[in-house]
PDB file of C-alpha atoms and ligand atoms in Angstrom:
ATOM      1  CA  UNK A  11      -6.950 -61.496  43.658  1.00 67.00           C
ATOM      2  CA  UNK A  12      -7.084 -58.276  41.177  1.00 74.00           C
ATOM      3  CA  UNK A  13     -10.662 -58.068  39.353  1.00 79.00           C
ATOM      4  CA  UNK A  14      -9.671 -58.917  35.877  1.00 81.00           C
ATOM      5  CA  UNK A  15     -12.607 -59.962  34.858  1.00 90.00           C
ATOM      6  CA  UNK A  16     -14.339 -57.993  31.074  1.00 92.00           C
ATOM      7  CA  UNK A  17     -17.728 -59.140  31.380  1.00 96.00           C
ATOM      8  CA  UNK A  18     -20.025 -59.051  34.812  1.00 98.00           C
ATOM      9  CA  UNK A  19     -23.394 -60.743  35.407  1.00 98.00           C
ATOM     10  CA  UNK A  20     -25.311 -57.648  36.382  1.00 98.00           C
ATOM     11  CA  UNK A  21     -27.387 -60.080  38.668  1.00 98.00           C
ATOM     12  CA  UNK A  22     -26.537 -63.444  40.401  1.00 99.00           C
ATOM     13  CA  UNK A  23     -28.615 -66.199  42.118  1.00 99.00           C
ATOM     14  CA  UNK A  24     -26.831 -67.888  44.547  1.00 99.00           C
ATOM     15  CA  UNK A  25     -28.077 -71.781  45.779  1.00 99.00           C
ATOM     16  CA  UNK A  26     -26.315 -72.186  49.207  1.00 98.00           C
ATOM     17  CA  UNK A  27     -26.378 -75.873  49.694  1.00 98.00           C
ATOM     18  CA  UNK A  28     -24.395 -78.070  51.552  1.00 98.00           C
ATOM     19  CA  UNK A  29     -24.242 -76.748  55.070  1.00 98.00           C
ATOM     20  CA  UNK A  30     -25.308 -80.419  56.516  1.00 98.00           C
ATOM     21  CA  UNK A  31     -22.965 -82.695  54.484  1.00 98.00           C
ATOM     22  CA  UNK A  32     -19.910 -79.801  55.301  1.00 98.00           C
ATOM     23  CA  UNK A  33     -20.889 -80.464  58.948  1.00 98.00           C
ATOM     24  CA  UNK A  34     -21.095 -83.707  58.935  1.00 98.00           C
ATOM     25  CA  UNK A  35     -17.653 -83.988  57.192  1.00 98.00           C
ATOM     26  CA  UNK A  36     -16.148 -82.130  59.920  1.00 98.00           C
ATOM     27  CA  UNK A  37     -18.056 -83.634  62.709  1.00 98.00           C
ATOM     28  CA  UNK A  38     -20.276 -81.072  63.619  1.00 98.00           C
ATOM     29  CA  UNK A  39     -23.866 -80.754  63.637  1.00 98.00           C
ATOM     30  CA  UNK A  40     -26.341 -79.338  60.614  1.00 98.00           C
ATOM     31  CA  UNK A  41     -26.891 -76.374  63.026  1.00 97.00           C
ATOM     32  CA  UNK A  42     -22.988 -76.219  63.027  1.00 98.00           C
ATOM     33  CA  UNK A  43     -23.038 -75.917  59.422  1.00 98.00           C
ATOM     34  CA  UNK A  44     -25.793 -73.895  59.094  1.00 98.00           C
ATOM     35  CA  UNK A  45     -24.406 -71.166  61.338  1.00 98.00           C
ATOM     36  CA  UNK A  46     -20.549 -71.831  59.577  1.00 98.00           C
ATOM     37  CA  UNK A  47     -22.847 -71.224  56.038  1.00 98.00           C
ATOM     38  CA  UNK A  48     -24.950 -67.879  56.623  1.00 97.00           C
ATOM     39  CA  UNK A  49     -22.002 -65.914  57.821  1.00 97.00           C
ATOM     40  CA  UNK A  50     -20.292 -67.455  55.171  1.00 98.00           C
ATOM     41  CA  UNK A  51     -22.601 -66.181  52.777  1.00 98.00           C
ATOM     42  CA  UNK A  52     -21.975 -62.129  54.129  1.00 97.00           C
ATOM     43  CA  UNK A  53     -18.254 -62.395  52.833  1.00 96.00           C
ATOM     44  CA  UNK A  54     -19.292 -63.979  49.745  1.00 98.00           C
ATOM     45  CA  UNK A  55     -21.622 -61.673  48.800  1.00 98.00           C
ATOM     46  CA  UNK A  56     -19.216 -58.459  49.522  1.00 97.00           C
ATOM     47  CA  UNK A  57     -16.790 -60.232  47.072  1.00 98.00           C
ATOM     48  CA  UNK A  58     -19.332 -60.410  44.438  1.00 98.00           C
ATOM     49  CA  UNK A  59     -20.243 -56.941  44.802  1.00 97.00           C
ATOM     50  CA  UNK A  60     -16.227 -56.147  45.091  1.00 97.00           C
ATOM     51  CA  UNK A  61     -16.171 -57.776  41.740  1.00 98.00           C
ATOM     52  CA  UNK A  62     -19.205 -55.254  39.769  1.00 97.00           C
ATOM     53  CA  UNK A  63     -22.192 -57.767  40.627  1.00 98.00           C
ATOM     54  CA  UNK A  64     -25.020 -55.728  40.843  1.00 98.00           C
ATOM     55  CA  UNK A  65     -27.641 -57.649  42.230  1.00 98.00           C
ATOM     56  CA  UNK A  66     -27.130 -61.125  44.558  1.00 98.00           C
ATOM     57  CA  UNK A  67     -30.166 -63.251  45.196  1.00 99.00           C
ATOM     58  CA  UNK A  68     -29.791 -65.604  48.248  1.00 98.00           C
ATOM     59  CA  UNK A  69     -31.739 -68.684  48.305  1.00 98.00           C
ATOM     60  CA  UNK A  70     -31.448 -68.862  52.021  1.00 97.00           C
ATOM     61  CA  UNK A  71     -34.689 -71.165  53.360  1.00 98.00           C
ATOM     62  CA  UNK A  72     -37.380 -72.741  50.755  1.00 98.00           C
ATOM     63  CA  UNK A  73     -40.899 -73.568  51.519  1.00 98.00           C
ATOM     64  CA  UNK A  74     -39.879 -77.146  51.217  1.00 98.00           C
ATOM     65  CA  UNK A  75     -37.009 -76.436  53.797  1.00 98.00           C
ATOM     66  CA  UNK A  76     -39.818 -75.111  56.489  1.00 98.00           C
ATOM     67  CA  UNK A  77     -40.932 -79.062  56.783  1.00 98.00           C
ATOM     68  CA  UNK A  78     -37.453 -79.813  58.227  1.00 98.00           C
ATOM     69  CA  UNK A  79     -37.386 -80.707  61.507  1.00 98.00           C
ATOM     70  CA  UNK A  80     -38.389 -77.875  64.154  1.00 98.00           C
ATOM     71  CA  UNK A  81     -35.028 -78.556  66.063  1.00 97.00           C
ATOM     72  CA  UNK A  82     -33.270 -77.588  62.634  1.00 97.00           C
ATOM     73  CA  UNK A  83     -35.577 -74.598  61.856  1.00 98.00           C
ATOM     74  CA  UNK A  84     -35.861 -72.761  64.722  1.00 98.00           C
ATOM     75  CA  UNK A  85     -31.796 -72.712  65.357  1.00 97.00           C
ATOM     76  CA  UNK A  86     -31.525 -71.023  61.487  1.00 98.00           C
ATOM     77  CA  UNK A  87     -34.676 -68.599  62.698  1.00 98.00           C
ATOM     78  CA  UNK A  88     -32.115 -67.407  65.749  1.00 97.00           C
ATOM     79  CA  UNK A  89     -29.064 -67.727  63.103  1.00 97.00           C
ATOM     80  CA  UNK A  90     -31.021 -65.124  61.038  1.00 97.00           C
ATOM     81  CA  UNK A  91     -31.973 -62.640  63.025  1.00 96.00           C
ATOM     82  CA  UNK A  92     -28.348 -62.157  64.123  1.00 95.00           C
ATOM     83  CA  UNK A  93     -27.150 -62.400  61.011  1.00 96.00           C
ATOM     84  CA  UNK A  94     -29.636 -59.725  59.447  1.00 95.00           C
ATOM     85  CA  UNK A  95     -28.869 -57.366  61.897  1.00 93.00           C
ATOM     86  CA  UNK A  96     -25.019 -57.624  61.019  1.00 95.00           C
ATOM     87  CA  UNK A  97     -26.065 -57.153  57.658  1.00 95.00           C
ATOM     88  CA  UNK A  98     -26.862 -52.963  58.578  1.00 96.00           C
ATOM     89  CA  UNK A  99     -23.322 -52.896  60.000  1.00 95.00           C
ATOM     90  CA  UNK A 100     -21.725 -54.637  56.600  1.00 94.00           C
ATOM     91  CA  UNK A 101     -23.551 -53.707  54.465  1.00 97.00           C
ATOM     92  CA  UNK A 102     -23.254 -50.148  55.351  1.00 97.00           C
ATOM     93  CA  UNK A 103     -19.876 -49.845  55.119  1.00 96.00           C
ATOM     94  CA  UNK A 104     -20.642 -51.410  51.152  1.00 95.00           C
ATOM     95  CA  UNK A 105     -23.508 -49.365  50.768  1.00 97.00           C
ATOM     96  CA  UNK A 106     -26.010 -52.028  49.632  1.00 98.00           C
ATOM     97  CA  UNK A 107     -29.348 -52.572  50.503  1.00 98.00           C
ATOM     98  CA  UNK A 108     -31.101 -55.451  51.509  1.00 98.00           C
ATOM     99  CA  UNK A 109     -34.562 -57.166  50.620  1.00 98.00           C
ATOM    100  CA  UNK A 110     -36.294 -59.929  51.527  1.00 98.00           C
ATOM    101  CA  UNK A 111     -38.575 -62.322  49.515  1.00 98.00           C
ATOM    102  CA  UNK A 112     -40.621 -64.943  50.240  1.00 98.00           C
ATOM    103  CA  UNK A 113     -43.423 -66.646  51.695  1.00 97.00           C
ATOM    104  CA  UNK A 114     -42.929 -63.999  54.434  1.00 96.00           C
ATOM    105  CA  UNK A 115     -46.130 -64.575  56.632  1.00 96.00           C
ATOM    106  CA  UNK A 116     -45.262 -68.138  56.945  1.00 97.00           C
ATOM    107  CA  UNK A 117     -42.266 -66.714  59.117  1.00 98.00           C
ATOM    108  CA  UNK A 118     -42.123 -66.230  63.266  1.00 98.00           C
ATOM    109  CA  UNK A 119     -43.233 -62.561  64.232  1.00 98.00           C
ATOM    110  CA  UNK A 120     -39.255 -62.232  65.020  1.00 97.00           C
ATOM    111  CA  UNK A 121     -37.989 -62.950  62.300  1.00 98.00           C
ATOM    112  CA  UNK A 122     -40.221 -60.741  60.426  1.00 98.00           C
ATOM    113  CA  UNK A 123     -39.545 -57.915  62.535  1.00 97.00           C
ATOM    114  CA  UNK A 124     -35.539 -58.257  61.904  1.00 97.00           C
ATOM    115  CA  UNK A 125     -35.905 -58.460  58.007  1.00 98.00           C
ATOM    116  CA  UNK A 126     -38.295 -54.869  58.441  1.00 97.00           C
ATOM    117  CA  UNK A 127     -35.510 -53.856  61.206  1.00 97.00           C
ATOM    118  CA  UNK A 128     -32.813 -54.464  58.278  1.00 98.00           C
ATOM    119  CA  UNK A 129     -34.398 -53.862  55.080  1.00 98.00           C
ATOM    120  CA  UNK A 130     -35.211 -49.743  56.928  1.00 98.00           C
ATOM    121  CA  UNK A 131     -31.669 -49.354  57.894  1.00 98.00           C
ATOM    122  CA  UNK A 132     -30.645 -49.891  54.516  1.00 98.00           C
ATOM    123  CA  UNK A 133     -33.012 -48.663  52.345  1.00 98.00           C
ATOM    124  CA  UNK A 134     -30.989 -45.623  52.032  1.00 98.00           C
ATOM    125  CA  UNK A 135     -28.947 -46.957  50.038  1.00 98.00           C
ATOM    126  CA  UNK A 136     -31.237 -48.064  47.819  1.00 96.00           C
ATOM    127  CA  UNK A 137     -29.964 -45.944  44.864  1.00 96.00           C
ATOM    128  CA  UNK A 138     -26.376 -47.450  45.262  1.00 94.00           C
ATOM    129  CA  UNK A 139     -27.225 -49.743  42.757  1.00 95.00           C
ATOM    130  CA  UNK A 140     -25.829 -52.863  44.693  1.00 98.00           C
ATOM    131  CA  UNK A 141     -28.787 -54.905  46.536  1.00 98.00           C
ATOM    132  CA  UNK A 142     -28.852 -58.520  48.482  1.00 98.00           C
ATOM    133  CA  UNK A 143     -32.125 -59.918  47.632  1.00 98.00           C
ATOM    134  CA  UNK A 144     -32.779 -62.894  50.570  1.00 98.00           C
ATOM    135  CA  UNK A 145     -35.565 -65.849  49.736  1.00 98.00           C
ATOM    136  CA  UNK A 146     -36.142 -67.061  53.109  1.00 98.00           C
ATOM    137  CA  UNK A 147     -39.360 -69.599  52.932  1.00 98.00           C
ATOM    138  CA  UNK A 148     -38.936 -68.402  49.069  1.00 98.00           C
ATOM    139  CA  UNK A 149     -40.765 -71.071  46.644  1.00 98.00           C
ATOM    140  CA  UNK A 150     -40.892 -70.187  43.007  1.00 98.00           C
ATOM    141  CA  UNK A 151     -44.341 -72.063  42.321  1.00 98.00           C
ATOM    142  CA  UNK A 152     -45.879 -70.142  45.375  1.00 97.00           C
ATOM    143  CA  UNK A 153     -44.332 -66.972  43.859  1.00 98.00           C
ATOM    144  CA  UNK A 154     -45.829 -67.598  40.742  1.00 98.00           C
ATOM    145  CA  UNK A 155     -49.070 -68.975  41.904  1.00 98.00           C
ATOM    146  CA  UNK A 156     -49.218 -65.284  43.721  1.00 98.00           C
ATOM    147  CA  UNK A 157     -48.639 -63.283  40.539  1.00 98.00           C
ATOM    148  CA  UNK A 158     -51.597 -65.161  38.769  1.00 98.00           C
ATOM    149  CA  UNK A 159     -53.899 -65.168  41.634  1.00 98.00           C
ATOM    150  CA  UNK A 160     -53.060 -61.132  41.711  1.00 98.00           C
ATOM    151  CA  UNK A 161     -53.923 -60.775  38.085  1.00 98.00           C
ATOM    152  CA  UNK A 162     -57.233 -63.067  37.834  1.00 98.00           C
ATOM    153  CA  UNK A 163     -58.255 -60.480  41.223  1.00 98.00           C
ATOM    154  CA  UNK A 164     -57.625 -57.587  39.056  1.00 97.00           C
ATOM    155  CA  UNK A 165     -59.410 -59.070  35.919  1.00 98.00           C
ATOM    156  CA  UNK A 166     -56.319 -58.210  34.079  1.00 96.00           C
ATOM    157  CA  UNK A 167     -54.529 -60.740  31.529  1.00 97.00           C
ATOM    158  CA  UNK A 168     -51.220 -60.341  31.497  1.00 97.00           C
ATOM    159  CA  UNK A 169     -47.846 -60.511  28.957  1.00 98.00           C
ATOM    160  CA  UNK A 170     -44.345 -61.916  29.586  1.00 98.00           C
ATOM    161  CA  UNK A 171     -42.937 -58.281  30.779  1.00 98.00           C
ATOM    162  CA  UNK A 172     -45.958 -57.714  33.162  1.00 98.00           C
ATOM    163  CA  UNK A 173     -46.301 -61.249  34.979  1.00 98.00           C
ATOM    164  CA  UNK A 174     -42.396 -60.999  35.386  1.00 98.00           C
ATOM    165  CA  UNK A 175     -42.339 -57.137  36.817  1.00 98.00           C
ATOM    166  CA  UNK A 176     -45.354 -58.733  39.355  1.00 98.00           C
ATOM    167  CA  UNK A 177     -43.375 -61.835  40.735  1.00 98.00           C
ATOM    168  CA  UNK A 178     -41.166 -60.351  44.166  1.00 98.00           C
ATOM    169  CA  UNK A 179     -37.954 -60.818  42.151  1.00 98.00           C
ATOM    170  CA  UNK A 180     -38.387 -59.344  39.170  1.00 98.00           C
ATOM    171  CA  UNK A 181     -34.741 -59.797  37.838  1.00 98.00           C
ATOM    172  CA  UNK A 182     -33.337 -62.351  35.188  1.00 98.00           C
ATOM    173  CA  UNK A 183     -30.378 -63.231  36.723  1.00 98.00           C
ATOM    174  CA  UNK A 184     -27.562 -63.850  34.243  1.00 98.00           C
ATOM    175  CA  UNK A 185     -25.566 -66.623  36.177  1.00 98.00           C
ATOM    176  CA  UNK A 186     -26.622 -69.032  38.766  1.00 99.00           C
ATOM    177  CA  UNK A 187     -24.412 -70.820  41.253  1.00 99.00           C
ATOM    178  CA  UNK A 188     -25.259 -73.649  42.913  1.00 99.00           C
ATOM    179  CA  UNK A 189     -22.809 -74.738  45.644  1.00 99.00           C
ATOM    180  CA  UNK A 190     -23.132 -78.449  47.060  1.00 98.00           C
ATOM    181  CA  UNK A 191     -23.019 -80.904  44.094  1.00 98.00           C
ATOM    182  CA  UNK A 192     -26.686 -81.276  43.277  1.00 98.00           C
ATOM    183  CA  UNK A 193     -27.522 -80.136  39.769  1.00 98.00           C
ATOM    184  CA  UNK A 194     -31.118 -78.732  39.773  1.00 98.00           C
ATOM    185  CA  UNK A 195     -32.979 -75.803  40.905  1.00 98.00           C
ATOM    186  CA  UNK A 196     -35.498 -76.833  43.786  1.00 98.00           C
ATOM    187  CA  UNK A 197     -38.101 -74.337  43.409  1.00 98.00           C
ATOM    188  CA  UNK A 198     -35.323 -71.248  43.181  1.00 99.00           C
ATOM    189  CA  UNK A 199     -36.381 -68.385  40.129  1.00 99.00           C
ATOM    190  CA  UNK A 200     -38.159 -71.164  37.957  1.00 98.00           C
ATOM    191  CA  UNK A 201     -39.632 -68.682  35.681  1.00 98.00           C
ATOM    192  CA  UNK A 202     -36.639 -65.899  35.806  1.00 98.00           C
ATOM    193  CA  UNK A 203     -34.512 -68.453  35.119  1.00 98.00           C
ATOM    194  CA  UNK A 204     -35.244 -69.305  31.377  1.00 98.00           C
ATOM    195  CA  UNK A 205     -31.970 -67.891  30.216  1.00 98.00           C
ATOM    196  CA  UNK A 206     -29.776 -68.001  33.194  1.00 98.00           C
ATOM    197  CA  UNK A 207     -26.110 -69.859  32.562  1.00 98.00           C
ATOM    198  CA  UNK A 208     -26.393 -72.359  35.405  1.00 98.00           C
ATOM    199  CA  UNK A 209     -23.335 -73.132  37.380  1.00 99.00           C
ATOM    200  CA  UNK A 210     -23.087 -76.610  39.688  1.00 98.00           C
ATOM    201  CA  UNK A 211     -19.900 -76.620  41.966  1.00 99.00           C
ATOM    202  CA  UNK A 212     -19.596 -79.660  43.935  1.00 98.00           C
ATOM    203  CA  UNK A 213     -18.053 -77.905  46.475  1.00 98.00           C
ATOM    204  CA  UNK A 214     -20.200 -77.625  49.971  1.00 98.00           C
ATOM    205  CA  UNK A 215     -21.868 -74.257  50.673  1.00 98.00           C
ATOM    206  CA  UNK A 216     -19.030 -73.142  53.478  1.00 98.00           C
ATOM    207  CA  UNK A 217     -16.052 -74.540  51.548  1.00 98.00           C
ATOM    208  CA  UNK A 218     -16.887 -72.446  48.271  1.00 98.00           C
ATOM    209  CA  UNK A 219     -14.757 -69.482  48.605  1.00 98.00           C
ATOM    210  CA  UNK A 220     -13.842 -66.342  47.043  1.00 98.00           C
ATOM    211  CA  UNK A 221     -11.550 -68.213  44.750  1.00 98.00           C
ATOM    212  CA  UNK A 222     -14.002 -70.753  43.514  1.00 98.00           C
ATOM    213  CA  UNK A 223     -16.714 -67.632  43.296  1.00 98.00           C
ATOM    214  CA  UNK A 224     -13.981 -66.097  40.920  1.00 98.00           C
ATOM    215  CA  UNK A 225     -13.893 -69.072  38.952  1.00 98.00           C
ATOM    216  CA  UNK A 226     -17.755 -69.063  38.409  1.00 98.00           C
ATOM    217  CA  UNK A 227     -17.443 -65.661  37.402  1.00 98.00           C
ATOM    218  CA  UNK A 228     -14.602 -66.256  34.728  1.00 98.00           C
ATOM    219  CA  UNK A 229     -16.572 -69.393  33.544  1.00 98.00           C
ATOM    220  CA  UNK A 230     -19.756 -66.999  32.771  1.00 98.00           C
ATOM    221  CA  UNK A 231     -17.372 -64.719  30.867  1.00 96.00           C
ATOM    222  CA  UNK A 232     -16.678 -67.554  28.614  1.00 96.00           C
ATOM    223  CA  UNK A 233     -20.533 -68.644  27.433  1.00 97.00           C
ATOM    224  CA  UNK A 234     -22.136 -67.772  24.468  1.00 95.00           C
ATOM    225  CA  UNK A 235     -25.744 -66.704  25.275  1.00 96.00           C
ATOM    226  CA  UNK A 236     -27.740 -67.435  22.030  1.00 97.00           C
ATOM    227  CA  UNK A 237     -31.090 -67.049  23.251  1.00 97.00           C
ATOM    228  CA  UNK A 238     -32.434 -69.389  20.505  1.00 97.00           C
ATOM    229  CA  UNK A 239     -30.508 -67.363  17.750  1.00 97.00           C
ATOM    230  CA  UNK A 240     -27.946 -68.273  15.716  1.00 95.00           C
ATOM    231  CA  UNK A 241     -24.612 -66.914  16.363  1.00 81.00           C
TER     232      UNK A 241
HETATM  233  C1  IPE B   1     -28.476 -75.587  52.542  1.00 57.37           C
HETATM  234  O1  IPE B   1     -27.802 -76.594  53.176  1.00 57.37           O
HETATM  235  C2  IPE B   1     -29.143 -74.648  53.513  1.00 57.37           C
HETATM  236  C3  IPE B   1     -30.583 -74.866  53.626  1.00 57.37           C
HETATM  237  C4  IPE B   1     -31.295 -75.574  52.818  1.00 57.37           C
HETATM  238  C5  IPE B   1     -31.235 -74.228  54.749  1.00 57.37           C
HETATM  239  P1  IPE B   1     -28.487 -77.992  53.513  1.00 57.37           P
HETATM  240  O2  IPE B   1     -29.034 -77.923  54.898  1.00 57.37           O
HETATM  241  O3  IPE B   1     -29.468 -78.393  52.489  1.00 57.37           O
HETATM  242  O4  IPE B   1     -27.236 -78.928  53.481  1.00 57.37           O
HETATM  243  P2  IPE B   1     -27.157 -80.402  52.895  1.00 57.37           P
HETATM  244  O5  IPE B   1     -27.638 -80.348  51.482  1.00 57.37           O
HETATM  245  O6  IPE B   1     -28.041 -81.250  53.759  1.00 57.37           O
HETATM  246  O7  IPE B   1     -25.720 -80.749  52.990  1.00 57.37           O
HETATM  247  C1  IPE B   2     -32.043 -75.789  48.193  1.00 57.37           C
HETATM  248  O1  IPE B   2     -31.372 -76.757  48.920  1.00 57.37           O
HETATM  249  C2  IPE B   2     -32.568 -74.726  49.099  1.00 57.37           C
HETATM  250  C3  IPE B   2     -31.573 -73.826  49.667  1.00 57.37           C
HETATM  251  C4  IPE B   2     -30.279 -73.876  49.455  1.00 57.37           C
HETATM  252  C5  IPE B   2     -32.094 -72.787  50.514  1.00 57.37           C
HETATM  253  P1  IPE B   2     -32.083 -78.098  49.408  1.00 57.37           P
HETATM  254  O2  IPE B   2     -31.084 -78.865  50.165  1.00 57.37           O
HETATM  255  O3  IPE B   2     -33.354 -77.773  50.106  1.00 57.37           O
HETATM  256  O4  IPE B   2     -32.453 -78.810  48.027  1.00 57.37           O
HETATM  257  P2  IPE B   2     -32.725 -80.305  47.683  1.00 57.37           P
HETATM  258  O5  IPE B   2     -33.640 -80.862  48.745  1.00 57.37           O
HETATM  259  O6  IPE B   2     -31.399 -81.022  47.674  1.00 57.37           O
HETATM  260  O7  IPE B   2     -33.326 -80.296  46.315  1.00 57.37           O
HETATM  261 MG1   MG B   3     -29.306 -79.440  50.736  1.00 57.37          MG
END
């Protein structure tokens, strides 16, 4: 579809949820859906970034997710280091870069080492402008826990701008999709979230495609953002 669109989030959060329920539709297994979802996600994000999106935050794994069974865990662990390492070949050809954020010690040494692996191959395009920012054991209220432990260390106070430029994602995204049907946030950008326009599809993570992504993105072209003013 031509990019008609006048007015682009400059950064977008992205809640991938429904892998289990679109396996279990289809008779597969969550791992099914799971590995059906993050390569999902690749094309999804190119299309965003196709359509001017400068920024796309994943929420790929939350802390809360790492209490899922270890069956469950460990099979998106493998999913993600081969899926981070595609991410040099794609995402070169894009020129994006990638970053991780997160709980990232909580992680396998593995896993870590593919994020660094991936994150180094693309950091040269850094200055592209176009960046996939990954939460993987990502928890807002751990992020922000972080950020105030920092400051009280460095006996600094801090304002609005400063605690938000210390959090690891440091964007405001404009828009939020959230694939799957629920309607909240579990623990995804709590505090850069005040202002975002929050969009719930009910469709399941791998069944949201790059028709239902335009959609979202005509449907933020059409809100008023007041930000408690008057218009
Ligand atoms: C989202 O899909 C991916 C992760 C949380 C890792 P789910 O695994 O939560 O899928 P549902 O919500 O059970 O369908
Ligand atoms: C949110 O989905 C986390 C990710 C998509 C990574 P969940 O499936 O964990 O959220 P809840 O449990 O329905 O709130
Ligand atoms: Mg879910």
């Amino acid at each position: 579809m031509e990019n008609t669109l006048q007015i682009v989030p400059r950064s977008v959060g992205l809640i991938m949820d429904g892998n289990g329920r679109w396996a279990k539709q289809h008779d597969l297994s969550r791992t099914d859906g799971h590995t059906k979802g993050i390569y999902h996600m690749i094309s999804l994000v190119a299309h965003m970034f196709s359509r001017g999106v400068k920024n796309v935050i994943c929420y790929g794994l939350s802390t809360e997710n790492l209490e899922r069974p270890k069956e469950e865990i460990e099979h998106i662990y493998q999913l993600m280091i081969d899926v981070f390492d595609l991410f040099v070949t794609t995402f070169s050809e894009i020129q994006a870069s990638v970053k991780y954020i997160g709980k990232l010690n909580a992680l396998p040494e593995f896993v870590r080492n593919s994020m660094l692996r991936s994150e180094d191959a693309l950091r040269k395009f850094a200055s592209s402008g176009k960046t996939i920012y990954i939460g993987v054991a990502y928890g807002s209220r751990h992020e922000i826990i972080d950020a105030i432990n920092a400051a009280i260390q460095r006996g600094e106070s801090v304002t609005e701008e400063s605690f938000l430029a210390s959090l690891s994602m440091p964007l405001e995204p404009e828009l939020i999709i959230r694939t799957g049907g629920e309607q909240r946030l579990s623990n995804f950008l709590l505090y850069q979230a005040s202002y975002s326009e929050l969009y719930f599809s009910p469709k399941l993570f791998p069944a949201f495609t790059e028709e239902d992504l335009d959609e979202a993105l005509a449907w933020y072209q059409s809100r008023q953002r007041r930000f408690g003013l008057i218009s």
